[in-house]
């Protein structure tokens, strides 16, 4: 299968390892991964902070970039959630019915990584090996917007050597929420403290998730406390092989 990679701006700028791991997993499974040039931010940040007019050109750019591809994947539940739930709505609100229809068509074939692996490719075992104690944080957008459910957990349970431990209060937000963490710093910090306490209660070596934004937030807190717990994107675990984890 030929799959277009929607890298997302955060992965591109801050955590490229998650993007490389996504490519590695899919190529190892025998698929061709292409990187469409000209892709940009999906516009989620603009919408969430009250600038829909500024987001509309990014929606059009996204549609034009990914329209030629039958399948699109991103290592981010948050950005896929934006494509699936905001793009067509933005175009309709702007009175552009044609763009709305095109955006809906692109959104229908855009998947978060665990959705692609489980629903489209029919896999839970991708041949990974990761001999570590891991807990999983289901990010708000993947959980509530995309409803990925237990797909990431099914993938992690099939990883050889991985000891998956349940995260207490897993469905509670980590306090990041894009600009929420900036606008409501005290509340965000309190929510992060709760999430870190839950992670530490599991005695896991690694806290995994499918969104780099949440991992950066949680990882920053854990690092400042010198806990020794690492945050790792789901794609990086799935890309790991025996002897290289």
Short mmCIF file of C-alpha atoms in Angstrom, two decimals:
data_model
loop_
_atom_site.label_atom_id
_atom_site.label_comp_id
_atom_site.label_asym_id
_atom_site.label_seq_id
_atom_site.Cartn_x
_atom_site.Cartn_y
_atom_site.Cartn_z
CA UNK A 1 0.00 0.00 0.00
CA UNK A 2 1.18 3.52 -0.78
CA UNK A 3 0.72 5.67 2.32
CA UNK A 4 1.18 9.43 2.61
CA UNK A 5 2.79 10.65 5.83
CA UNK A 6 1.20 13.72 7.43
CA UNK A 7 4.09 14.45 9.77
CA UNK A 8 2.48 17.31 11.76
CA UNK A 9 4.46 20.44 12.62
CA UNK A 10 5.21 19.43 16.22
CA UNK A 11 6.75 16.10 15.20
CA UNK A 12 8.66 17.80 12.40
CA UNK A 13 10.08 20.53 14.63
CA UNK A 14 10.49 18.89 18.04
CA UNK A 15 10.21 15.09 18.02
CA UNK A 16 11.24 13.82 14.57
CA UNK A 17 11.97 10.38 16.06
CA UNK A 18 8.20 9.72 16.16
CA UNK A 19 7.97 10.45 12.44
CA UNK A 20 10.96 8.29 11.58
CA UNK A 21 9.53 5.46 13.68
CA UNK A 22 6.18 5.69 11.88
CA UNK A 23 7.95 5.31 8.55
CA UNK A 24 10.09 2.44 9.87
CA UNK A 25 7.07 0.47 11.12
CA UNK A 26 5.12 0.84 7.89
CA UNK A 27 8.08 0.08 5.62
CA UNK A 28 8.93 -2.99 7.71
CA UNK A 29 5.38 -4.18 7.06
CA UNK A 30 6.00 -3.84 3.32
CA UNK A 31 4.30 -0.52 2.56
CA UNK A 32 5.59 2.46 0.63
CA UNK A 33 5.58 5.68 2.65
CA UNK A 34 5.73 8.98 0.82
CA UNK A 35 6.18 12.47 2.22
CA UNK A 36 4.08 14.95 0.25
CA UNK A 37 6.03 18.22 -0.04
CA UNK A 38 4.38 21.48 0.93
CA UNK A 39 2.49 20.15 3.94
CA UNK A 40 2.06 22.60 6.81
CA UNK A 41 0.30 22.95 10.15
CA UNK A 42 -3.27 21.61 10.00
CA UNK A 43 -4.58 24.83 11.57
CA UNK A 44 -5.76 23.29 14.82
CA UNK A 45 -3.94 25.86 16.93
CA UNK A 46 -5.60 28.70 15.02
CA UNK A 47 -9.06 27.24 15.46
CA UNK A 48 -8.63 26.43 19.12
CA UNK A 49 -7.45 29.93 19.91
CA UNK A 50 -10.27 31.66 18.04
CA UNK A 51 -8.79 32.41 14.61
CA UNK A 52 -10.86 30.32 12.16
CA UNK A 53 -10.34 32.74 9.27
CA UNK A 54 -6.58 32.33 9.58
CA UNK A 55 -6.98 28.52 9.67
CA UNK A 56 -8.95 28.32 6.42
CA UNK A 57 -5.93 28.78 4.07
CA UNK A 58 -4.20 25.96 5.96
CA UNK A 59 -7.22 23.72 5.46
CA UNK A 60 -7.13 24.43 1.73
CA UNK A 61 -3.40 23.77 1.64
CA UNK A 62 -3.86 20.48 3.50
CA UNK A 63 -6.58 19.33 1.11
CA UNK A 64 -4.53 20.22 -1.97
CA UNK A 65 -1.49 18.44 -0.54
CA UNK A 66 -3.14 15.17 0.50
CA UNK A 67 -6.00 14.89 -1.99
CA UNK A 68 -3.99 12.74 -4.43
CA UNK A 69 -3.43 9.98 -1.86
CA UNK A 70 -5.72 7.08 -1.00
CA UNK A 71 -4.41 6.65 2.56
CA UNK A 72 -2.88 9.26 4.90
CA UNK A 73 -1.38 8.57 8.31
CA UNK A 74 -0.17 10.84 11.12
CA UNK A 75 1.57 9.98 14.41
CA UNK A 76 -0.87 12.25 16.23
CA UNK A 77 -4.43 11.74 17.40
CA UNK A 78 -4.72 15.48 17.97
CA UNK A 79 -3.92 16.55 14.40
CA UNK A 80 -5.97 13.74 12.85
CA UNK A 81 -8.81 14.89 15.07
CA UNK A 82 -8.44 18.38 13.62
CA UNK A 83 -8.51 17.08 10.05
CA UNK A 84 -11.51 14.89 10.74
CA UNK A 85 -13.61 17.22 12.89
CA UNK A 86 -12.59 20.77 12.02
CA UNK A 87 -11.58 21.04 8.37
CA UNK A 88 -14.88 20.45 6.62
CA UNK A 89 -16.76 22.39 9.30
CA UNK A 90 -14.47 25.39 8.81
CA UNK A 91 -15.01 25.34 5.06
CA UNK A 92 -18.78 25.09 5.46
CA UNK A 93 -18.80 27.97 7.94
CA UNK A 94 -16.90 30.04 5.38
CA UNK A 95 -19.51 29.24 2.72
CA UNK A 96 -17.17 27.10 0.62
CA UNK A 97 -19.18 23.93 -0.03
CA UNK A 98 -16.71 22.60 -2.60
CA UNK A 99 -13.78 22.82 -0.19
CA UNK A 100 -15.91 21.26 2.56
CA UNK A 101 -16.65 18.24 0.39
CA UNK A 102 -13.00 17.85 -0.59
CA UNK A 103 -11.89 18.21 3.04
CA UNK A 104 -14.39 15.58 4.16
CA UNK A 105 -13.10 13.19 1.51
CA UNK A 106 -9.47 13.64 2.62
CA UNK A 107 -10.49 13.30 6.27
CA UNK A 108 -12.26 10.01 5.57
CA UNK A 109 -9.01 8.43 4.45
CA UNK A 110 -6.76 10.01 7.12
CA UNK A 111 -5.82 7.83 10.08
CA UNK A 112 -3.98 8.06 13.37
CA UNK A 113 -1.24 5.39 13.44
CA UNK A 114 -3.04 2.84 15.65
CA UNK A 115 -6.21 3.20 13.57
CA UNK A 116 -4.27 2.52 10.38
CA UNK A 117 -2.51 -0.53 11.79
CA UNK A 118 -5.54 -2.14 13.42
CA UNK A 119 -8.49 -1.05 11.26
CA UNK A 120 -6.97 -0.71 7.79
CA UNK A 121 -4.05 -3.13 7.83
CA UNK A 122 -5.70 -5.60 10.22
CA UNK A 123 -2.67 -5.95 12.50
CA UNK A 124 -1.97 -5.88 16.20
CA UNK A 125 1.43 -7.62 16.12
CA UNK A 126 3.89 -5.54 14.10
CA UNK A 127 6.92 -7.60 15.09
CA UNK A 128 8.20 -5.22 17.76
CA UNK A 129 10.31 -6.04 20.78
CA UNK A 130 10.61 -3.65 23.72
CA UNK A 131 11.73 -5.21 27.03
CA UNK A 132 10.55 -2.46 29.36
CA UNK A 133 7.80 -1.78 31.90
CA UNK A 134 5.42 0.62 30.11
CA UNK A 135 2.27 2.51 31.01
CA UNK A 136 0.05 4.18 28.40
CA UNK A 137 -1.59 7.61 28.54
CA UNK A 138 -4.58 7.81 26.14
CA UNK A 139 -4.53 11.44 25.00
CA UNK A 140 -7.77 13.43 25.07
CA UNK A 141 -8.12 13.90 21.31
CA UNK A 142 -7.37 10.29 20.45
CA UNK A 143 -9.72 9.11 23.17
CA UNK A 144 -12.62 11.54 22.77
CA UNK A 145 -12.40 12.90 19.21
CA UNK A 146 -11.13 9.83 17.37
CA UNK A 147 -12.38 7.21 19.80
CA UNK A 148 -9.40 4.96 19.14
CA UNK A 149 -10.41 2.94 22.17
CA UNK A 150 -8.07 0.09 23.03
CA UNK A 151 -6.28 -0.06 19.66
CA UNK A 152 -2.98 1.30 21.06
CA UNK A 153 -3.19 -1.11 24.01
CA UNK A 154 -3.81 -4.06 21.66
CA UNK A 155 -0.69 -3.08 19.74
CA UNK A 156 1.37 -2.73 22.91
CA UNK A 157 0.17 -6.07 24.32
CA UNK A 158 1.58 -7.79 21.21
CA UNK A 159 5.06 -6.27 21.66
CA UNK A 160 7.54 -8.90 22.80
CA UNK A 161 9.05 -8.37 26.21
CA UNK A 162 6.86 -5.37 27.03
CA UNK A 163 5.31 -5.32 30.51
CA UNK A 164 2.19 -3.16 30.13
CA UNK A 165 0.85 -1.74 33.38
CA UNK A 166 -2.46 0.09 33.72
CA UNK A 167 -2.26 3.84 34.34
CA UNK A 168 -4.52 4.97 37.22
CA UNK A 169 -6.96 7.65 36.03
CA UNK A 170 -5.76 7.05 32.49
CA UNK A 171 -8.61 8.99 30.86
CA UNK A 172 -7.87 12.17 32.81
CA UNK A 173 -6.23 14.99 30.82
CA UNK A 174 -2.54 15.65 31.49
CA UNK A 175 -3.20 19.41 31.51
CA UNK A 176 -1.53 20.32 28.23
CA UNK A 177 -4.41 21.07 25.87
CA UNK A 178 -2.48 23.26 23.44
CA UNK A 179 -2.71 26.87 24.58
CA UNK A 180 -4.68 25.77 27.68
CA UNK A 181 -1.34 25.17 29.39
CA UNK A 182 -0.31 28.75 28.58
CA UNK A 183 -3.58 30.48 29.41
CA UNK A 184 -4.30 28.45 32.55
CA UNK A 185 -0.83 27.67 33.85
CA UNK A 186 -1.79 27.00 37.46
CA UNK A 187 -4.59 24.60 36.55
CA UNK A 188 -2.41 22.91 33.95
CA UNK A 189 0.38 22.44 36.50
CA UNK A 190 -2.03 20.89 39.01
CA UNK A 191 -3.38 18.48 36.37
CA UNK A 192 0.16 17.57 35.37
CA UNK A 193 1.02 16.83 39.00
CA UNK A 194 -1.90 14.38 39.19
CA UNK A 195 -0.82 12.69 35.96
CA UNK A 196 2.80 12.40 37.09
CA UNK A 197 1.72 10.92 40.41
CA UNK A 198 -0.31 8.30 38.54
CA UNK A 199 2.62 7.47 36.26
CA UNK A 200 4.98 7.08 39.21
CA UNK A 201 2.46 4.86 41.03
CA UNK A 202 2.78 2.32 38.20
CA UNK A 203 6.57 2.10 38.71
CA UNK A 204 6.85 2.06 34.92
CA UNK A 205 10.13 2.88 33.19
CA UNK A 206 8.31 4.43 30.26
CA UNK A 207 5.13 6.47 29.79
CA UNK A 208 3.88 6.08 26.20
CA UNK A 209 1.23 7.96 24.22
CA UNK A 210 0.21 8.64 20.65
CA UNK A 211 0.60 12.43 20.81
CA UNK A 212 3.97 14.14 21.16
CA UNK A 213 2.39 17.26 22.66
CA UNK A 214 1.16 15.40 25.74
CA UNK A 215 4.42 13.47 25.98
CA UNK A 216 6.42 16.70 25.98
CA UNK A 217 4.24 18.08 28.76
CA UNK A 218 4.39 14.94 30.91
CA UNK A 219 8.04 14.32 30.08
CA UNK A 220 9.02 17.84 31.06
CA UNK A 221 7.42 17.42 34.46
CA UNK A 222 8.95 14.01 35.06
CA UNK A 223 12.36 15.30 34.02
CA UNK A 224 12.21 18.30 36.36
CA UNK A 225 11.50 15.92 39.25
CA UNK A 226 14.40 13.70 38.14
CA UNK A 227 12.18 10.63 38.25
CA UNK A 228 14.10 8.73 35.60
CA UNK A 229 10.83 7.84 33.84
CA UNK A 230 11.03 8.38 30.08
CA UNK A 231 8.21 9.41 27.73
CA UNK A 232 8.14 7.63 24.38
CA UNK A 233 5.79 7.87 21.42
CA UNK A 234 3.80 4.74 20.57
CA UNK A 235 5.41 4.64 17.12
CA UNK A 236 8.90 4.42 18.62
CA UNK A 237 7.93 1.37 20.66
CA UNK A 238 6.34 -0.30 17.65
CA UNK A 239 9.48 0.37 15.62
CA UNK A 240 11.77 -1.21 18.21
CA UNK A 241 13.30 -4.57 17.46
CA UNK A 242 15.08 -7.13 19.58
CA UNK A 243 18.52 -5.93 20.60
CA UNK A 244 17.92 -2.29 19.65
CA UNK A 245 15.19 -1.20 22.14
#
